[in-house]
Short mmCIF file of C-alpha atoms and ligand atoms in Angstrom, two decimals:
data_model
loop_
_atom_site.label_atom_id
_atom_site.label_comp_id
_atom_site.label_asym_id
_atom_site.label_seq_id
_atom_site.Cartn_x
_atom_site.Cartn_y
_atom_site.Cartn_z
CA MET A 1 0.15 0.06 -0.15
CA LYS A 2 2.14 2.72 -1.31
CA ILE A 3 0.28 5.87 -1.73
CA GLU A 4 1.28 9.54 -1.17
CA MET A 5 -0.59 11.22 1.47
CA GLU A 6 -0.39 14.64 -0.77
CA LYS A 7 -2.20 13.08 -3.51
CA LEU A 8 -4.61 11.17 -1.46
CA ILE A 9 -5.89 14.55 -0.16
CA SER A 10 -6.15 16.43 -3.12
CA HIS A 11 -8.37 13.61 -4.83
CA LEU A 12 -10.47 13.74 -1.37
CA LYS A 13 -10.61 17.54 -1.77
CA SER A 14 -11.36 17.74 -5.69
CA MET A 15 -13.68 15.11 -5.41
CA GLY A 16 -16.22 16.71 -2.30
CA PHE A 17 -15.30 13.85 0.04
CA VAL A 18 -13.33 16.43 2.38
CA PHE A 19 -12.70 20.14 2.60
CA GLN A 20 -10.28 22.03 4.35
CA GLY A 21 -12.44 23.75 7.37
CA SER A 22 -13.45 27.43 7.17
CA GLU A 23 -11.59 27.81 3.64
CA ILE A 24 -13.07 30.92 2.66
CA TYR A 25 -11.58 32.78 5.60
CA GLY A 26 -7.93 30.78 4.52
CA GLY A 27 -8.71 27.68 7.09
CA LEU A 28 -8.71 26.81 10.54
CA ALA A 29 -5.48 24.81 11.25
CA ASN A 30 -6.45 21.07 11.34
CA SER A 31 -9.86 21.76 10.47
CA TRP A 32 -11.52 19.64 8.57
CA ASP A 33 -15.09 19.79 7.14
CA TYR A 34 -16.63 16.59 5.20
CA GLY A 35 -18.43 17.08 1.81
CA PRO A 36 -21.17 15.58 -0.07
CA LEU A 37 -19.58 12.11 -0.24
CA GLY A 38 -17.41 11.79 2.61
CA ALA A 39 -20.83 12.90 4.54
CA GLU A 40 -22.72 10.15 3.29
CA LEU A 41 -19.67 7.21 3.53
CA LYS A 42 -19.33 8.93 7.39
CA ASN A 43 -22.96 8.39 7.96
CA ASN A 44 -22.14 4.81 6.42
CA LEU A 45 -19.32 4.04 8.80
CA LYS A 46 -21.29 5.36 11.63
CA GLN A 47 -24.28 2.99 10.59
CA LEU A 48 -22.67 -0.44 10.57
CA TRP A 49 -20.52 0.24 13.64
CA TRP A 50 -23.81 0.95 15.25
CA ASP A 51 -25.75 -2.34 13.78
CA PHE A 52 -23.20 -3.97 14.34
CA PHE A 53 -22.07 -3.32 18.15
CA ILE A 54 -25.91 -2.10 19.51
CA LYS A 55 -28.51 -3.29 17.17
CA LYS A 56 -26.88 -7.01 16.39
CA ASN A 57 -25.24 -7.72 19.62
CA PRO A 58 -27.38 -9.51 21.82
CA TYR A 59 -25.62 -7.55 25.00
CA ASN A 60 -25.94 -3.93 24.11
CA ILE A 61 -28.10 -0.74 24.10
CA GLY A 62 -27.21 2.67 22.69
CA LEU A 63 -27.38 5.99 24.29
CA ASP A 64 -26.62 10.25 23.47
CA SER A 65 -25.25 12.32 25.92
CA SER A 66 -24.50 15.43 26.13
CA ILE A 67 -20.81 16.85 25.10
CA ILE A 68 -21.18 19.60 28.15
CA MET A 69 -21.47 18.04 31.23
CA ASN A 70 -21.17 18.92 35.23
CA PRO A 71 -17.09 19.80 35.80
CA LYS A 72 -17.28 17.07 38.75
CA VAL A 73 -17.79 14.17 35.84
CA TRP A 74 -13.95 15.04 35.33
CA GLU A 75 -12.72 15.39 38.37
CA ALA A 76 -14.18 12.03 39.32
CA SER A 77 -12.62 10.60 36.01
CA GLY A 78 -9.33 12.12 36.63
CA HIS A 79 -9.44 14.17 33.43
CA ILE A 80 -8.98 17.58 35.58
CA GLY A 81 -5.79 15.64 37.13
CA ASN A 82 -4.15 13.44 34.73
CA PHE A 83 -5.51 14.50 30.97
CA ASN A 84 -2.50 16.54 29.80
CA ASP A 85 0.45 15.83 27.75
CA PRO A 86 4.12 17.20 28.47
CA LEU A 87 4.95 20.13 26.45
CA LEU A 88 7.91 21.98 25.67
CA ASP A 89 9.08 24.93 23.72
CA CYS A 90 12.01 26.13 21.59
CA LYS A 91 13.88 29.00 23.16
CA GLU A 92 15.02 29.98 19.68
CA CYS A 93 12.30 30.11 17.98
CA ASN A 94 9.16 29.80 20.41
CA SER A 95 7.69 27.01 18.62
CA ARG A 96 6.31 24.47 21.08
CA TRP A 97 6.14 20.54 20.88
CA ARG A 98 5.37 17.34 22.70
CA ALA A 99 8.12 16.07 24.00
CA ASP A 100 7.36 12.52 23.51
CA LYS A 101 6.26 13.06 20.04
CA LEU A 102 9.72 15.10 19.08
CA ILE A 103 11.74 11.84 20.23
CA GLU A 104 9.22 9.37 18.67
CA GLU A 105 9.41 11.07 15.70
CA LYS A 106 13.35 10.82 16.01
CA PHE A 107 13.30 7.56 17.03
CA ILE A 108 10.61 5.80 15.36
CA ASP A 109 10.90 2.47 17.39
CA LEU A 110 11.22 3.67 20.68
CA ASN A 111 7.86 4.48 22.49
CA VAL A 112 7.88 6.35 25.34
CA GLY A 113 4.55 6.46 26.46
CA GLY A 114 5.25 5.81 29.93
CA TRP A 115 8.41 8.23 30.48
CA GLN A 116 8.31 10.63 33.36
CA ASP A 117 9.19 14.17 32.52
CA SER A 118 12.41 14.07 33.60
CA GLU A 119 13.23 11.18 31.77
CA LEU A 120 12.43 12.43 28.16
CA GLU A 121 13.85 15.86 29.02
CA GLU A 122 17.37 14.20 29.72
CA PHE A 123 16.91 11.81 26.97
CA ILE A 124 16.47 15.20 24.32
CA ASN A 125 19.16 16.71 26.12
CA GLU A 126 21.40 13.83 25.64
CA LYS A 127 20.90 12.79 22.47
CA LYS A 128 20.73 16.67 21.10
CA ILE A 129 17.38 16.38 19.46
CA THR A 130 16.60 19.12 17.40
CA CYS A 131 13.67 21.67 17.00
CA PRO A 132 11.75 20.42 13.82
CA LYS A 133 11.21 24.01 13.01
CA CYS A 134 14.50 25.82 13.01
CA ASN A 135 16.88 23.02 13.86
CA LYS A 136 18.31 24.24 17.23
CA THR A 137 18.49 22.45 20.71
CA ASN A 138 17.50 25.01 23.03
CA PHE A 139 13.95 23.88 24.71
CA THR A 140 12.37 25.34 28.17
CA ASN A 141 11.71 22.29 30.80
CA ILE A 142 8.51 20.33 30.34
CA ARG A 143 5.17 21.75 31.56
CA LYS A 144 1.60 20.37 31.81
CA PHE A 145 -0.41 21.51 29.37
CA ALA A 146 -4.15 20.43 30.00
CA LEU A 147 -6.31 18.84 26.70
CA MET A 148 -9.44 19.94 27.80
CA PHE A 149 -11.32 22.65 26.31
CA LYS A 150 -12.49 24.79 28.63
CA THR A 151 -15.40 27.44 28.38
CA ASN A 152 -18.03 29.20 30.40
CA GLN A 153 -21.74 28.20 30.67
CA GLY A 154 -24.41 31.19 31.42
CA VAL A 155 -23.45 34.69 31.22
CA VAL A 156 -20.94 34.55 33.95
CA GLU A 157 -17.54 34.09 33.34
CA ASP A 158 -15.68 32.80 36.68
CA ALA A 159 -14.52 29.70 37.88
CA SER A 160 -18.24 28.86 39.11
CA SER A 161 -19.38 28.81 35.18
CA THR A 162 -16.47 27.02 33.95
CA VAL A 163 -17.49 23.81 32.09
CA TYR A 164 -15.18 21.50 29.48
CA LEU A 165 -16.09 20.30 26.07
CA ARG A 166 -15.65 16.10 27.03
CA PRO A 167 -12.55 14.47 25.66
CA GLU A 168 -14.20 11.59 25.53
CA THR A 169 -17.32 10.08 24.84
CA ALA A 170 -17.33 7.28 27.64
CA GLN A 171 -17.54 9.40 30.93
CA GLY A 172 -21.51 10.11 29.82
CA ILE A 173 -22.01 6.42 29.70
CA PHE A 174 -20.62 5.78 33.14
CA VAL A 175 -22.56 8.47 34.33
CA GLN A 176 -25.80 7.15 32.90
CA TYR A 177 -25.07 3.36 33.52
CA LYS A 178 -27.64 3.27 36.05
CA ASN A 179 -30.18 4.91 34.69
CA ALA A 180 -29.98 2.87 31.63
CA GLN A 181 -29.47 -0.54 33.35
CA ARG A 182 -32.51 0.10 35.51
CA THR A 183 -35.15 1.30 32.72
CA LEU A 184 -33.82 -1.36 30.25
CA ARG A 185 -34.07 -3.57 33.07
CA LYS A 186 -30.58 -5.02 31.78
CA GLN A 187 -28.68 -8.03 33.68
CA LEU A 188 -25.14 -8.10 33.73
CA PRO A 189 -23.16 -8.40 31.19
CA PHE A 190 -24.36 -5.84 29.18
CA GLY A 191 -22.78 -2.80 27.25
CA ILE A 192 -23.94 0.78 26.57
CA GLY A 193 -22.48 2.47 23.33
CA GLN A 194 -22.94 5.67 21.52
CA ILE A 195 -20.95 7.63 18.91
CA GLY A 196 -20.33 11.60 19.26
CA LYS A 197 -18.18 14.29 19.04
CA SER A 198 -15.43 14.73 21.50
CA PHE A 199 -12.77 17.76 21.63
CA ARG A 200 -8.99 17.65 22.99
CA ASN A 201 -7.07 20.60 22.38
CA GLU A 202 -4.36 18.57 21.33
CA ILE A 203 -0.40 20.19 20.84
CA THR A 204 0.71 18.51 17.68
CA PRO A 205 -2.38 17.94 15.70
CA GLY A 206 -2.03 16.66 12.18
CA ASN A 207 -1.65 13.56 9.46
CA PHE A 208 -4.60 15.28 7.63
CA ILE A 209 -7.51 13.88 9.41
CA PHE A 210 -5.61 11.56 11.86
CA ARG A 211 -5.16 13.75 14.56
CA THR A 212 -7.57 16.88 15.07
CA ARG A 213 -8.94 18.83 18.05
CA GLU A 214 -12.99 18.04 16.98
CA PHE A 215 -13.41 14.39 16.54
CA GLU A 216 -16.00 11.91 16.63
CA GLN A 217 -15.36 8.40 18.52
CA MET A 218 -17.43 5.31 18.40
CA GLU A 219 -17.21 3.64 22.01
CA LEU A 220 -18.46 0.61 23.60
CA GLU A 221 -18.60 0.38 27.80
CA PHE A 222 -19.50 -3.28 28.66
CA PHE A 223 -20.16 -3.75 31.92
CA PHE A 224 -19.78 -7.51 33.46
CA ALA A 225 -19.64 -9.02 37.02
CA PRO A 226 -15.80 -9.26 38.54
CA ASN A 227 -16.51 -12.86 38.90
CA ASP A 228 -17.89 -13.56 35.56
CA THR A 229 -15.25 -16.06 34.11
CA LYS A 230 -15.45 -15.37 30.65
CA ASP A 231 -12.57 -13.42 28.98
CA TRP A 232 -14.22 -10.70 27.62
CA PHE A 233 -11.18 -8.72 26.90
CA GLU A 234 -10.58 -11.78 24.11
CA TYR A 235 -14.52 -11.28 23.07
CA TRP A 236 -13.99 -8.02 22.42
CA LEU A 237 -10.96 -7.63 20.71
CA ASP A 238 -12.51 -10.76 18.20
CA GLN A 239 -15.39 -8.46 17.70
CA VAL A 240 -13.64 -5.34 16.85
CA GLN A 241 -11.50 -7.67 14.14
CA ASP A 242 -14.53 -9.16 13.03
CA PHE A 243 -16.17 -5.19 12.20
CA LEU A 244 -13.28 -4.10 10.83
CA THR A 245 -12.38 -7.82 8.43
CA ASN A 246 -15.77 -8.86 7.75
CA VAL A 247 -17.96 -5.68 7.64
CA ILE A 248 -15.79 -2.87 6.43
CA GLY A 249 -13.12 -4.63 4.63
CA ILE A 250 -9.55 -3.72 6.26
CA LYS A 251 -7.24 -6.01 5.21
CA LYS A 252 -5.75 -8.40 8.29
CA GLU A 253 -2.56 -7.19 6.46
CA ASN A 254 -3.01 -3.82 7.10
CA TYR A 255 -3.18 -3.65 10.83
CA ILE A 256 -1.24 -5.04 13.83
CA LEU A 257 -2.19 -5.58 17.65
CA ARG A 258 0.08 -3.85 19.83
CA GLU A 259 0.08 -4.50 23.75
CA HIS A 260 0.65 -1.33 26.02
CA ASP A 261 3.53 -1.92 28.45
CA LYS A 262 2.65 -1.39 31.88
CA GLU A 263 4.33 1.92 31.93
CA GLU A 264 2.44 3.24 29.24
CA LEU A 265 -1.15 2.57 30.50
CA ALA A 266 -3.72 5.20 31.03
CA HIS A 267 -4.55 5.81 34.41
CA TYR A 268 -7.69 4.01 34.36
CA SER A 269 -6.38 1.01 32.32
CA SER A 270 -5.04 -2.35 33.65
CA ARG A 271 -4.58 -3.85 29.98
CA THR A 272 -4.93 -2.04 26.67
CA VAL A 273 -4.50 -3.53 23.26
CA ASP A 274 -4.36 -1.46 20.62
CA ILE A 275 -5.17 -2.22 16.83
CA GLU A 276 -2.65 -0.33 14.66
CA PHE A 277 -3.23 0.67 11.15
CA LYS A 278 -0.08 0.72 8.87
CA PHE A 279 -1.14 4.68 7.44
CA PRO A 280 1.37 6.08 4.51
CA PHE A 281 2.87 8.14 7.38
CA GLY A 282 3.98 5.41 9.95
CA VAL A 283 2.01 2.75 12.17
CA GLY A 284 -0.62 4.63 14.20
CA GLU A 285 -3.47 3.65 16.52
CA LEU A 286 -6.39 3.12 15.49
CA TRP A 287 -8.63 1.22 17.95
CA GLY A 288 -8.09 0.57 21.61
CA ILE A 289 -9.12 -2.65 23.85
CA ALA A 290 -8.91 -1.37 27.10
CA ASN A 291 -9.92 -3.08 30.86
CA ARG A 292 -11.27 -0.34 32.84
CA GLY A 293 -11.80 -2.74 36.03
CA ASP A 294 -14.29 -0.56 38.09
CA PHE A 295 -12.37 2.50 37.93
CA ASP A 296 -14.96 5.03 36.38
CA LEU A 297 -17.98 3.58 38.24
CA SER A 298 -16.18 3.49 41.52
CA GLN A 299 -14.71 7.42 41.20
CA HIS A 300 -18.26 8.19 39.86
CA GLN A 301 -19.50 6.72 42.72
CA LYS A 302 -17.44 8.43 45.12
CA THR A 303 -17.83 11.86 43.87
CA SER A 304 -21.27 11.65 43.05
CA GLY A 305 -22.65 9.65 46.59
CA GLN A 306 -24.79 8.18 44.55
CA ASP A 307 -24.98 3.94 44.84
CA LEU A 308 -23.65 3.01 41.59
CA THR A 309 -23.51 -1.11 42.62
CA TYR A 310 -25.56 -3.79 40.86
CA LEU A 311 -27.68 -5.99 42.59
CA ASP A 312 -26.83 -9.12 41.38
CA PRO A 313 -30.29 -11.14 41.42
CA ILE A 314 -28.97 -14.77 41.62
CA THR A 315 -26.54 -14.51 44.85
CA ASN A 316 -27.67 -11.26 45.81
CA GLU A 317 -25.08 -9.50 46.68
CA LYS A 318 -24.01 -5.41 45.27
CA TYR A 319 -21.07 -5.01 43.20
CA LEU A 320 -19.47 -2.90 41.15
CA ALA A 321 -19.31 -3.75 37.56
CA ASN A 322 -15.95 -4.23 35.70
CA VAL A 323 -16.13 -2.55 32.19
CA ILE A 324 -13.97 -3.34 28.64
CA GLU A 325 -13.87 -0.42 26.41
CA PRO A 326 -13.39 -0.78 22.69
CA SER A 327 -12.94 3.27 21.63
CA VAL A 328 -12.53 4.34 17.97
CA GLY A 329 -12.27 7.78 16.27
CA VAL A 330 -15.15 7.96 13.36
CA GLU A 331 -12.12 10.28 11.39
CA ARG A 332 -9.65 7.82 12.13
CA LEU A 333 -11.09 4.91 10.95
CA LEU A 334 -12.21 6.75 8.17
CA LEU A 335 -8.49 7.70 7.02
CA ALA A 336 -7.59 3.71 7.03
CA ILE A 337 -10.71 3.27 4.35
CA PHE A 338 -8.91 5.88 2.34
CA CYS A 339 -5.76 4.53 2.43
CA GLN A 340 -6.83 1.31 1.37
CA SER A 341 -9.19 2.52 -0.98
CA TYR A 342 -6.83 4.62 -3.01
CA LYS A 343 -5.25 2.73 -6.10
CA GLU A 344 -4.08 4.57 -9.42
CA GLU A 345 -4.16 2.24 -11.82
CA LYS A 346 -2.67 2.04 -15.05
CA LEU A 347 -4.89 1.20 -18.29
CA ASP A 348 -4.56 0.46 -22.10
CA ASN A 349 -6.07 3.67 -23.26
CA GLY A 350 -4.62 5.60 -20.35
CA GLU A 351 -4.80 5.64 -16.49
CA ARG A 352 -7.44 5.88 -14.08
CA ILE A 353 -8.43 6.71 -9.77
CA LEU A 354 -10.02 4.42 -7.97
CA MET A 355 -11.72 3.88 -4.57
CA GLN A 356 -12.41 0.49 -3.92
CA LEU A 357 -14.41 1.28 -1.08
CA PRO A 358 -16.64 -1.92 0.34
CA PHE A 359 -20.26 -1.80 -1.37
CA ASN A 360 -21.78 -0.99 2.17
CA LEU A 361 -19.53 2.39 2.65
CA ALA A 362 -19.94 3.50 -0.80
CA PRO A 363 -21.78 7.04 -1.02
CA TYR A 364 -23.66 5.45 -3.96
CA LYS A 365 -23.87 1.99 -5.37
CA VAL A 366 -25.12 2.76 -8.34
CA ALA A 367 -24.72 5.39 -10.79
CA ILE A 368 -27.08 5.69 -13.68
CA LEU A 369 -25.74 6.97 -17.05
CA PRO A 370 -27.46 8.32 -20.01
CA LEU A 371 -25.63 7.57 -23.10
CA GLN A 372 -27.84 10.45 -25.30
CA LYS A 373 -30.10 12.92 -24.31
CA GLN A 374 -32.76 11.17 -26.17
CA GLN A 375 -32.69 8.31 -23.03
CA ILE A 376 -33.04 11.00 -20.07
CA ASP A 377 -36.75 9.84 -19.50
CA LYS A 378 -36.29 6.26 -19.35
CA SER A 379 -32.86 6.91 -17.18
CA LEU A 380 -34.87 8.69 -14.69
CA GLU A 381 -37.27 6.05 -14.70
CA VAL A 382 -34.49 3.45 -14.15
CA TYR A 383 -32.87 5.92 -11.44
CA GLU A 384 -36.53 6.20 -9.33
CA LEU A 385 -36.70 2.28 -9.23
CA ILE A 386 -33.00 1.51 -8.03
CA ASN A 387 -33.12 4.85 -5.62
CA LYS A 388 -36.30 4.94 -4.42
CA THR A 389 -38.15 1.20 -4.83
CA LEU A 390 -35.29 -0.93 -4.23
CA GLY A 391 -33.25 1.41 -2.13
CA TYR A 392 -29.88 1.24 -3.36
CA SER A 393 -28.45 5.13 -2.72
CA SER A 394 -27.18 6.03 -6.44
CA THR A 395 -26.17 8.85 -8.47
CA PHE A 396 -27.61 10.07 -12.05
CA ASP A 397 -24.92 11.73 -14.45
CA GLU A 398 -25.81 12.72 -17.79
CA LYS A 399 -23.13 14.91 -18.61
CA GLY A 400 -20.08 14.16 -20.39
CA ASN A 401 -18.72 11.51 -22.58
CA ILE A 402 -19.18 8.63 -21.14
CA GLY A 403 -15.22 7.03 -20.69
CA LYS A 404 -15.15 9.92 -18.55
CA ARG A 405 -18.12 9.32 -16.77
CA TYR A 406 -16.87 5.91 -15.55
CA ARG A 407 -13.85 7.60 -14.49
CA ARG A 408 -15.61 10.14 -12.20
CA GLN A 409 -17.65 6.91 -10.75
CA ASP A 410 -14.84 5.02 -10.16
CA ALA A 411 -12.79 7.88 -7.97
CA ILE A 412 -15.54 8.52 -6.10
CA GLY A 413 -16.23 4.54 -5.29
CA THR A 414 -19.18 3.83 -6.87
CA PRO A 415 -19.25 -0.28 -7.24
CA PHE A 416 -21.31 -0.12 -10.34
CA CYS A 417 -22.67 2.13 -13.26
CA ILE A 418 -25.83 1.36 -15.35
CA THR A 419 -26.02 2.85 -19.18
CA ILE A 420 -29.23 3.21 -20.61
CA ASP A 421 -28.81 3.05 -24.74
CA PHE A 422 -31.15 3.21 -27.73
CA GLU A 423 -32.45 -0.28 -27.21
CA THR A 424 -33.30 0.31 -23.71
CA ASN A 425 -36.86 1.50 -24.39
CA SER A 426 -37.50 -1.59 -26.56
CA ASP A 427 -35.53 -4.61 -24.93
CA ASN A 428 -36.43 -3.09 -21.55
CA CYS A 429 -32.24 -4.00 -20.54
CA VAL A 430 -29.25 -2.22 -19.56
CA THR A 431 -25.43 -2.39 -19.45
CA ILE A 432 -24.25 -2.77 -16.55
CA ARG A 433 -20.20 -2.31 -15.18
CA ASN A 434 -18.17 -3.40 -12.53
CA ARG A 435 -15.82 -1.07 -10.93
CA ASP A 436 -13.16 -3.23 -10.29
CA THR A 437 -13.00 -5.60 -13.13
CA MET A 438 -14.78 -2.89 -16.10
CA GLU A 439 -16.51 -5.56 -17.47
CA GLN A 440 -19.79 -5.27 -18.96
CA GLU A 441 -22.87 -7.51 -18.96
CA ARG A 442 -26.43 -6.82 -20.52
CA ILE A 443 -29.18 -7.67 -18.50
CA SER A 444 -33.21 -6.95 -17.85
CA ILE A 445 -34.10 -4.13 -15.84
CA ASN A 446 -36.19 -6.75 -13.55
CA LYS A 447 -33.17 -8.40 -12.81
CA ILE A 448 -31.06 -5.46 -11.45
CA ASP A 449 -32.03 -6.60 -7.91
CA SER A 450 -30.89 -10.11 -8.06
CA TYR A 451 -27.90 -9.02 -10.35
CA LEU A 452 -26.60 -6.44 -7.32
CA LYS A 453 -27.26 -9.28 -4.62
CA ASN A 454 -25.73 -11.95 -6.66
CA GLN A 455 -22.31 -9.99 -7.03
CA LEU A 456 -22.31 -9.04 -3.32
CA SER A 457 -23.19 -12.48 -1.95
N1 GAP B 501 -12.56 6.70 26.04
C1 GAP B 501 -11.29 6.17 25.83
C2 GAP B 501 -10.10 7.00 25.04
O1 GAP B 501 -10.89 7.96 24.28
P1 GAP B 501 -8.25 7.30 23.53
O2 GAP B 501 -7.17 6.31 22.90
O3 GAP B 501 -7.66 8.50 23.87
O4 GAP B 501 -9.56 6.42 24.23
C3 GAP B 501 -9.73 6.45 21.42
O5 GAP B 501 -9.51 7.77 22.11
C4 GAP B 501 -9.80 6.75 20.33
O6 GAP B 501 -10.20 7.82 19.44
C5 GAP B 501 -8.16 6.29 19.52
O7 GAP B 501 -7.90 5.19 19.07
C6 GAP B 501 -8.54 7.08 18.07
O8 GAP B 501 -9.22 6.28 17.09
C7 GAP B 501 -9.62 8.22 18.77
N2 GAP B 501 -8.69 9.48 18.89
C8 GAP B 501 -8.31 9.87 19.88
N3 GAP B 501 -7.68 11.67 19.84
C9 GAP B 501 -8.26 11.60 18.74
C10 GAP B 501 -7.66 12.59 17.74
N4 GAP B 501 -7.21 13.68 18.60
N5 GAP B 501 -8.03 12.86 16.36
C11 GAP B 501 -8.94 11.83 15.68
N6 GAP B 501 -9.31 10.70 16.62
C12 GAP B 501 -8.87 10.36 17.64
#
């Protein structure tokens, strides 16, 4: 998978997948908007996650909680105390860097996740790591930089009105755990999942949509009894891989599993395995699976004074549930999908860019292309049939020569093109072209549904 990020980004911009945020004002650093096709693709991805992890999983239920929460939530969760990055400034050019990233970018095999600030400083000095902007070695000491965005609620701007934009959706689940369990009469084990925006004032955002300050997460918190003998960590690690490979078509050779060292674990986790994707700019975290134990429920129980224990209906014991959390960013997953799907192909008569998106993710499943103006009425009829009656999201394009129209559909990942010609009116047949093989077949209009189903199976 050797692709150049520049080319991919320029393709995604020109095809209407991703635009620079606030572009007409010169943009806003590291902010991206999703164009018409990106929005469709993102929605398809979120829908597939929700179907797999919530609707079709026998244990799980969904939630949609607020972005702005009572600030005590963040005290209890440890985010106010622990959620910060080691920051240093270059004294020569005043640029600001994350100490751990400065090291990891120079020593790519080194993971400094669990290092103390003093160890990071010592290593930077010893190895004479230079400032990426001005190439000098003259840094300040490390300071802690809080990652949560702070704002004020209401008209008074003082400490009493300070609120935060959530840095993870997970806490919304923990604080509504008891309500969800009680109202849905759930017994352990069960999970609560949600999809929503999270915000982190990252010091070093970048690599396109890989690390941004505003992003969406798809998180599941799975609750189970502490004495449950099933290995739920392995279960969710398998489920995540099942989703990746069998639902959205991420190839096994494109990702690896990495177990966190003890020193690297987040403050709430006793075990974390990351699924890392081989992005063109390096291997990077895609999906984290963490064992949060009863850390969060116990913290919220302590801070809120509310009883968050579960009464076991069989043993009559009361205890706090343990938690396994699979958590992934929508945009990061989208980037992995983009990187894997983007292909440049040489053809006998030129070349083409192909987005080899799986059928279930593609913004349009079918493009309806009349060969000439005279077939527009019949083509619109076929478009209505496929789009409305059969329910395959489709597009209609009558402009330009047919070769160019095929190229455009290849470039946005439409799996099938259907052309309507002079004979369609008399024989009720159309030509259907496969995006990947470019093979064409003539079939009857009333066989389109079974043809598409057959191709997919
Ligand atoms: N609730 C646990 C949690 O938030 P995390 O490892 O910090 O754990 C989970 O984040 C996932 O969210 C990551 O694996 C990544 O896919 C995504 N993510 C985190 N920070 C991100 C950022 N700044 N931009 C885009 N995605 C991000």
